Amino acid sequence: MYRGKSVWVERVEGDIVELCFDRSDGDINKFDLRTIQEFRDATAAIAKGIGICGVLVSSAKDTFIVGADIFEFRDLFRKTSDQIAEVNADQSAVFTMFEDLPIPTVVAINGLALGGGFEMALTADYRVIVDGAQIGLPEVNLGLFPGYGGTVRLPRLCGVGTALEWIVTGRSRRPSEALAAGVVDFVVTSGDLRSVAISTLRSAAANENWRDRRSSRRGAVAVKDPQTIAALKERAERVANHYPAALAVIELVASSADLGRDEALKAESRAFGRIAKTPTASALVQVFVNDQILKRRSKAYLQSARRIEKAAVLGAGIMGGGIACTSATNGTPVLMKDVASSALDLGLREVERLLEKQVASGRVDAVRATAIRGSITPSLTYAGFSSVDIVIEAIVENVDIKKRVLSEAEGEVGPDAIMASNTSSLSIDVLAAGLKRPENFVGMHFFNPGPVTPLAEVLRGRETSDATVGSVVRYALAIGKTPVVLQDCPGFLVNRVLNAYFVGFSKLIRDGADFIGVDEAMEAFGWPMGPAYLQDVVGMDTSSHVFATIAASYPARMALDFTNPMQLMANVGRYGQKTKLGFYRYVAGVNARPSRHLSEDSRDILVACQPGGQRTFSDMEIVDRMMMPMILEAAVCLQDGIAMTASEIDMALVLGTGFPRHHGGPLAYADAVGLRTVARKCEDLAHLGAAYAAPELLIKLADTGRGFYD
Ligand code: NAD
């Protein structure tokens, strides 16, 4: 009856038609513009059909429909709010057209049905779902809410409370939960899916009972749950500043609960047009797209990759223990070598601590924890190194010691083994000098805490081969990390860009800002921790050293002619949480998380770098003076080819530093501010030195009215 590239319709069993989502050029079904148009045409073909008693909707893929094509959002969201609402209403009308077919409809959900996929299923009279499938409305994770009738149909099916709970959490749900909530009608095995769907259709057609069901969903919502709405609203209000979608959808659903379906659908489109224009939606959509871009780039690197079956870690310290634990937890056995048995014990204790945490959180069970422990082999010698595929060096940050140990280890491994260094500040090219096989050498920079932070920077030296990069990317993915491949440079990407941020911090304090005011302004901006608090958590013995090392490599922008605040603290042994005293004072708290308190004398210590005394800065001034150097350093990294794309830079900062997701990363944030505005702010702050000087790339983009993502 109809055949498109994503949808076909055929008569099955005489008077039943099947509308099947079956994308011909992909492994999954999604609602891109083409599919929506085909869904429209297919529905029109069914409407014109004669002698049809019901419609079965199915998918020919493993998943049902995974949702909208988010890559298309970027163009759509460039339109005005009214235009977006108009486009949305036009697309949403296709779903309503299907819902209004004058015959009963059943959807057979064979796998993942998310977002628009689930909203399609909501248009049918009956839903049969395979046990093991998942359904849900994850739009809120993109700063949005459902726009194809989800906010209208779900509450009319299961009540406002349950519907909002589903929409606001964005979590996918299991079939049993959907059945209990009345969202699906039958949960079946995959073998029974089709037959149950067809028999449901036949019995509906015979009894005509679908008509009552349908008309009950045309009017106002029956179950309004004011208490649940109030509770959800209270929670949503707390984060609405940065994440407005939850509050907006609660207000939308509550206010359209008394309307009929068609009026409620109009309200949904209008509200969708507004939420799509929020900076949060734009940033979160960009983060999603960036994540996909990163996955594609990783896939490309895999072409030349070898499989890493067995790893070795040199150094059983904080990082070595964490890397060993991450590797073993994700199925790659690992040798862990150190020079002292006391250090090995420490490393094993670190592994134990991390495993206990995982068992306590239910991520790993006790049996699995034992197996993981068994796949970490502590050693004081190089025994077993001849059979490892990769060695990750995580010993003390000293160039001479690292070079000696790397060269020693190279002599113990096979000719194809990869040698990687987890150095945070030393040059990969410098470390490679003296190795016999520099093509096998690469940087693999993990972040503390190793098992938790999702990012791994993969640093390509001048001589690193494609095969080495590919294999390390493969290993990073295998152990659950997101690899970002970068060119070697001092500080690599994340620490280098963070260093620029701390240049901003140091100059703010020097010019008289109060560190608590700076922390408050940056936390209000969205950082999980303000800069002073972050330094306390990292530990200023290490961070002041890293700061100085990286700053020395970019003297024009980062060298300071005064003692910076981190150094002032470190000079008097106030390293932060580890000494219970830094910018703040810490008291051991519940679950070993120390609580932060004001330390009266911190301000007295900082006076030493404040020749002009203290003065007040507005939050906006603080944000600009902190964020500009970060944006500019990220722009220099893009300009110099340290990373190939703005997407990689932003994702590395989001994954590696807790950069607020709702700002998307430094370059997405700069685009949101507008590069002309950024350039003007740079001019205003030019008296603060080269850290505030816009690089050529930024000026060029600003002059031509473009952004980093154009
Ligand atoms: P650490 O001091 O906790 O551990 C270093 C370990 O290396 C010690 O156990 C030491 O005994 C061992 N060691 C020294 N010489 C050795 C040798 N010849 N063979 C085997 N083991 C040897 O240090 P860490 O914090 O785990 O840092 C290790 C590396 O990781 C450094 O290069 C550091 O810059 C980098 N790094 C650290 C962090 C962090 O936050 N701590 C983050 C990223 C990268």
PDB file of N, CA, C and O in Angstrom, residues 4 84 93 111 123 149 289 304 322-323 457 510 534 573 593 612 671 676:
ATOM      1  N   GLY A   4       8.183   3.534   1.502  1.00  0.00           N
ATOM      2  CA  GLY A   4       9.141   4.632   1.531  1.00  0.00           C
ATOM      3  C   GLY A   4      10.510   4.095   1.913  1.00  0.00           C
ATOM      4  O   GLY A   4      10.741   2.885   1.855  1.00  0.00           O
ATOM      5  N   ILE A  84       9.507  27.553  15.361  1.00  0.00           N
ATOM      6  CA  ILE A  84       9.724  26.191  15.881  1.00  0.00           C
ATOM      7  C   ILE A  84       8.375  25.591  16.270  1.00  0.00           C
ATOM      8  O   ILE A  84       8.071  24.427  15.954  1.00  0.00           O
ATOM      9  N   ALA A  93       0.975  16.976  14.139  1.00  0.00           N
ATOM     10  CA  ALA A  93      -0.317  16.685  13.503  1.00  0.00           C
ATOM     11  C   ALA A  93      -0.310  15.309  12.831  1.00  0.00           C
ATOM     12  O   ALA A  93      -1.356  14.671  12.689  1.00  0.00           O
ATOM     13  N   GLY A 111      11.364  -3.351  21.146  1.00  0.00           N
ATOM     14  CA  GLY A 111      12.645  -2.959  21.748  1.00  0.00           C
ATOM     15  C   GLY A 111      12.534  -1.524  22.206  1.00  0.00           C
ATOM     16  O   GLY A 111      11.438  -1.024  22.464  1.00  0.00           O
ATOM     17  N   THR A 123       0.017   6.996  20.516  1.00  0.00           N
ATOM     18  CA  THR A 123      -1.119   7.385  19.669  1.00  0.00           C
ATOM     19  C   THR A 123      -2.042   6.197  19.388  1.00  0.00           C
ATOM     20  O   THR A 123      -3.150   6.378  18.905  1.00  0.00           O
ATOM     21  N   GLY A 149       3.196  15.184  21.329  1.00  0.00           N
ATOM     22  CA  GLY A 149       1.970  14.779  22.016  1.00  0.00           C
ATOM     23  C   GLY A 149       2.194  14.021  23.312  1.00  0.00           C
ATOM     24  O   GLY A 149       1.233  13.667  24.006  1.00  0.00           O
ATOM     25  N   VAL A 289      25.174  16.014  20.568  1.00  0.00           N
ATOM     26  CA  VAL A 289      25.748  15.901  19.222  1.00  0.00           C
ATOM     27  C   VAL A 289      27.266  15.692  19.324  1.00  0.00           C
ATOM     28  O   VAL A 289      27.841  14.837  18.637  1.00  0.00           O
ATOM     29  N   SER A 304      42.659   0.976  12.813  1.00  0.00           N
ATOM     30  CA  SER A 304      44.045   0.496  12.872  1.00  0.00           C
ATOM     31  C   SER A 304      44.376  -0.051  14.262  1.00  0.00           C
ATOM     32  O   SER A 304      45.534  -0.120  14.643  1.00  0.00           O
ATOM     33  N   GLY A 322      44.051   3.211  40.766  1.00  0.00           N
ATOM     34  CA  GLY A 322      42.767   3.519  40.128  1.00  0.00           C
ATOM     35  C   GLY A 322      42.698   2.965  38.711  1.00  0.00           C
ATOM     36  O   GLY A 322      41.683   2.399  38.310  1.00  0.00           O
ATOM     37  N   ILE A 323      43.793   3.093  37.965  1.00  0.00           N
ATOM     38  CA  ILE A 323      43.803   2.593  36.575  1.00  0.00           C
ATOM     39  C   ILE A 323      43.713   1.065  36.574  1.00  0.00           C
ATOM     40  O   ILE A 323      42.959   0.474  35.801  1.00  0.00           O
ATOM     41  N   GLU A 457      42.439  11.456  28.032  1.00  0.00           N
ATOM     42  CA  GLU A 457      43.085  12.171  26.927  1.00  0.00           C
ATOM     43  C   GLU A 457      44.120  11.220  26.310  1.00  0.00           C
ATOM     44  O   GLU A 457      44.915  10.620  27.039  1.00  0.00           O
ATOM     45  N   ARG A 510      44.276  38.813  43.242  1.00  0.00           N
ATOM     46  CA  ARG A 510      45.286  39.882  43.328  1.00  0.00           C
ATOM     47  C   ARG A 510      44.620  41.263  43.310  1.00  0.00           C
ATOM     48  O   ARG A 510      45.004  42.163  44.039  1.00  0.00           O
ATOM     49  N   LEU A 534      37.648  23.944  44.556  1.00  0.00           N
ATOM     50  CA  LEU A 534      38.225  22.916  43.678  1.00  0.00           C
ATOM     51  C   LEU A 534      39.703  22.698  44.002  1.00  0.00           C
ATOM     52  O   LEU A 534      40.185  21.560  44.079  1.00  0.00           O
ATOM     53  N   GLY A 573      51.623  25.211  54.128  1.00  0.00           N
ATOM     54  CA  GLY A 573      51.197  23.825  54.397  1.00  0.00           C
ATOM     55  C   GLY A 573      49.688  23.626  54.367  1.00  0.00           C
ATOM     56  O   GLY A 573      49.183  22.608  54.820  1.00  0.00           O
ATOM     57  N   ARG A 593      32.858  12.178  53.556  1.00  0.00           N
ATOM     58  CA  ARG A 593      32.926  13.417  52.780  1.00  0.00           C
ATOM     59  C   ARG A 593      33.064  14.592  53.745  1.00  0.00           C
ATOM     60  O   ARG A 593      32.149  14.870  54.526  1.00  0.00           O
ATOM     61  N   GLY A 612      46.631  46.171  46.393  1.00  0.00           N
ATOM     62  CA  GLY A 612      45.642  47.257  46.421  1.00  0.00           C
ATOM     63  C   GLY A 612      44.525  47.019  47.425  1.00  0.00           C
ATOM     64  O   GLY A 612      43.509  47.708  47.368  1.00  0.00           O
ATOM     65  N   ASP A 671      30.061  30.708  21.994  1.00  0.00           N
ATOM     66  CA  ASP A 671      29.087  30.894  20.907  1.00  0.00           C
ATOM     67  C   ASP A 671      27.772  31.441  21.451  1.00  0.00           C
ATOM     68  O   ASP A 671      27.138  32.284  20.813  1.00  0.00           O
ATOM     69  N   ARG A 676      31.237  38.165  19.002  1.00  0.00           N
ATOM     70  CA  ARG A 676      31.486  39.622  18.960  1.00  0.00           C
ATOM     71  C   ARG A 676      31.508  40.171  20.379  1.00  0.00           C
ATOM     72  O   ARG A 676      32.359  40.993  20.720  1.00  0.00           O
TER      73      ARG A 676
END
